[in-house]
Coordinates of C-alpha atoms in Angstrom, one line a residue:
X763 CA 118.1 139.3 179.9
X764 CA 118.6 135.5 178.7
X765 CA 122.3 135.4 179.5
X766 CA 124.3 132.5 179.9
X767 CA 127.9 130.9 180.5
X768 CA 130.2 132.2 177.5
X769 CA 131.5 128.2 177.2
X770 CA 131.8 127.3 173.9
X771 CA 129.2 124.1 174.3
X772 CA 126.9 127.2 175.8
X773 CA 127.7 128.9 172.9
X774 CA 127.0 126.0 170.2
X775 CA 124.0 125.0 171.6
X776 CA 122.7 128.3 170.8
X777 CA 123.7 128.7 167.9
X778 CA 122.6 125.0 167.1
X779 CA 118.8 125.9 167.9
X780 CA 118.9 129.2 165.3
X781 CA 119.4 131.7 168.1
X782 CA 121.8 135.1 167.5
X783 CA 124.3 135.3 170.4
X784 CA 125.8 138.4 172.1
X785 CA 129.0 137.9 172.9
X786 CA 130.8 140.9 175.3
X787 CA 134.8 140.9 175.0
X788 CA 136.1 141.3 178.5
X789 CA 135.9 139.0 181.2
X790 CA 139.1 138.4 184.1
X791 CA 141.4 139.1 182.0
X792 CA 140.6 143.0 180.6
X793 CA 138.4 143.7 184.2
X794 CA 141.7 143.4 186.6
X795 CA 144.1 145.2 183.5
X796 CA 144.6 148.6 185.0
X797 CA 142.9 151.1 182.4
X798 CA 143.5 154.3 184.7
X799 CA 147.4 154.8 185.6
X800 CA 148.2 157.4 187.4
X801 CA 149.3 161.1 185.4
X802 CA 148.7 159.1 181.8
X803 CA 144.8 158.9 179.9
X804 CA 142.8 156.3 180.6
X805 CA 143.0 153.6 178.5
X806 CA 140.5 151.3 176.4
X807 CA 141.9 148.1 176.7
X808 CA 141.1 144.8 174.3
X809 CA 141.7 141.5 174.3
X810 CA 140.3 140.1 171.5
X811 CA 140.0 136.2 171.1
X812 CA 139.0 133.9 168.2
X813 CA 137.3 131.7 169.7
X814 CA 133.8 133.4 168.9
X815 CA 134.8 133.7 165.3
X816 CA 136.1 129.9 164.5
X817 CA 132.1 129.2 165.9
X818 CA 130.8 131.9 163.6
X819 CA 132.8 130.0 160.5
X820 CA 131.2 126.6 161.9
X821 CA 127.9 127.8 161.8
X822 CA 128.1 130.3 159.0
X823 CA 127.0 133.2 161.3
X824 CA 128.3 136.4 160.5
X825 CA 130.3 138.2 162.7
X826 CA 128.5 141.9 163.9
X827 CA 131.7 144.6 165.9
X828 CA 129.4 146.6 169.1
X829 CA 131.2 148.5 171.4
X830 CA 129.6 150.1 173.9
X831 CA 130.8 153.7 176.0
X832 CA 130.5 154.8 179.4
X833 CA 131.3 151.0 181.4
X834 CA 134.5 152.8 181.9
X835 CA 133.1 155.2 184.2
X836 CA 130.8 153.2 185.2
X837 CA 133.0 151.3 188.7
X838 CA 135.8 152.2 189.5
X839 CA 138.7 149.0 189.4
X840 CA 140.8 148.7 193.0
X841 CA 143.2 146.0 194.1
X842 CA 144.2 146.5 197.2
X843 CA 146.3 143.4 196.6
X844 CA 150.5 143.5 195.9
X845 CA 150.9 142.2 191.7
X846 CA 152.7 139.5 192.5
X847 CA 149.9 138.0 194.7
X848 CA 146.7 138.9 191.8
X849 CA 148.0 137.9 189.5
X850 CA 148.4 134.0 190.7
X851 CA 145.4 134.2 192.0
X852 CA 144.0 135.2 189.2
X853 CA 146.1 132.7 187.0
X854 CA 146.3 130.0 190.1
X855 CA 142.2 130.0 190.6
X856 CA 140.7 132.2 188.0
X857 CA 139.3 134.4 190.4
X858 CA 138.9 138.1 190.3
X859 CA 140.6 140.3 193.2
X860 CA 139.4 143.4 191.5
X861 CA 136.9 145.1 193.8
X862 CA 134.7 147.3 191.7
X863 CA 133.4 150.2 193.9
X864 CA 130.7 152.8 192.4
X865 CA 129.1 155.4 194.3
X866 CA 129.4 155.6 197.5
X867 CA 132.2 154.0 197.8
X868 CA 129.6 150.8 197.2
X869 CA 129.0 148.4 194.4
X870 CA 126.2 150.5 193.1
X871 CA 127.5 151.6 189.7
X872 CA 128.0 155.5 189.3
X873 CA 124.9 156.8 187.0
X874 CA 126.5 157.8 183.9
X875 CA 125.2 156.4 179.8
X876 CA 126.3 153.4 177.9
X877 CA 126.3 154.6 174.6
X878 CA 126.2 151.2 172.3
X879 CA 127.4 152.1 168.4
X880 CA 127.0 148.5 166.5
X881 CA 129.1 148.7 163.4
X882 CA 128.9 146.3 159.8
X883 CA 128.3 143.3 160.0
X884 CA 131.4 141.2 159.0
X885 CA 130.0 138.0 156.5
X886 CA 132.5 134.3 156.9
X887 CA 133.3 131.7 154.6
X888 CA 131.1 128.3 156.3
X889 CA 133.6 126.0 157.8
X890 CA 131.5 123.6 158.6
X891 CA 133.4 120.3 160.7
X892 CA 136.1 119.0 158.5
X893 CA 137.4 122.0 156.5
X894 CA 140.7 122.2 156.6
X895 CA 143.1 123.6 159.8
X896 CA 144.6 125.7 157.2
X897 CA 141.6 126.7 156.0
X898 CA 139.8 127.7 158.9
X899 CA 143.3 128.9 160.0
X900 CA 143.4 131.7 156.8
X901 CA 139.9 132.8 157.5
X902 CA 139.4 133.1 160.9
X903 CA 142.7 135.5 160.8
X904 CA 141.0 137.4 157.9
X905 CA 137.4 138.1 159.7
X906 CA 139.5 138.5 162.8
X907 CA 141.4 141.9 161.1
X908 CA 138.1 143.0 159.9
X909 CA 136.7 142.9 163.1
X910 CA 139.5 144.8 164.4
X911 CA 139.4 146.9 162.2
X912 CA 135.5 147.6 162.3
X913 CA 136.2 147.8 165.8
X914 CA 138.7 150.6 166.2
X915 CA 136.2 152.6 163.2
X916 CA 133.6 152.1 165.4
X917 CA 135.7 153.5 168.1
X918 CA 137.1 156.4 166.3
X919 CA 133.9 157.7 164.8
X920 CA 132.1 157.8 168.0
X921 CA 135.1 158.5 170.4
X922 CA 134.8 162.4 170.9
X923 CA 131.1 162.3 170.6
X924 CA 130.8 160.0 173.9
X925 CA 133.8 161.8 175.9
X926 CA 136.8 159.0 175.3
X927 CA 138.6 161.4 173.1
X928 CA 142.1 161.1 175.0
X929 CA 141.3 157.7 175.4
X930 CA 143.6 155.3 173.5
X931 CA 141.5 152.3 172.1
X932 CA 144.5 149.4 172.8
X933 CA 144.2 146.4 171.8
X934 CA 146.0 143.2 174.0
X935 CA 146.7 140.7 170.8
X936 CA 148.7 143.3 169.2
X937 CA 151.1 144.1 172.1
X938 CA 151.1 140.9 172.8
X939 CA 152.7 140.1 169.1
X940 CA 154.7 143.1 169.4
X941 CA 156.4 141.6 173.0
X942 CA 157.5 138.2 171.2

């Protein structure tokens, strides 16, 4: 499928070559979050970073928000370690301590449909190398706010259609700001 590591250097190499990128939010941090809590409706938790927006500004590439319904139901996340040890290992070694199980308690995912919903393109202001940091930061904040708003719009417009009506979409970056 042409999948590569989402490192900054890889992304820059492809953007310099004129390619479009699809960056899947998530990864180690989100994979290890507790999405299903007993007695509470499942949540959809996203940690929205801004590195991809900075690259979009540098290479004058619009950002297109996409949400795929069904991914949370494809496997069950199981963590057998105590929470403190799991968090220490994740932070220290940048490794997941979560095991993902599907059908028949194997690594084969459950048969669930994935429904990809694509939002409106968000144009960006071109900020090549040499652009003052303050100008870049302001544009990152603007685009990030539009990105989250469009992602929320995609989610809210389609959640009932795809069985997520009882799941709350949570942007972890917003919760972290609220905790300060």
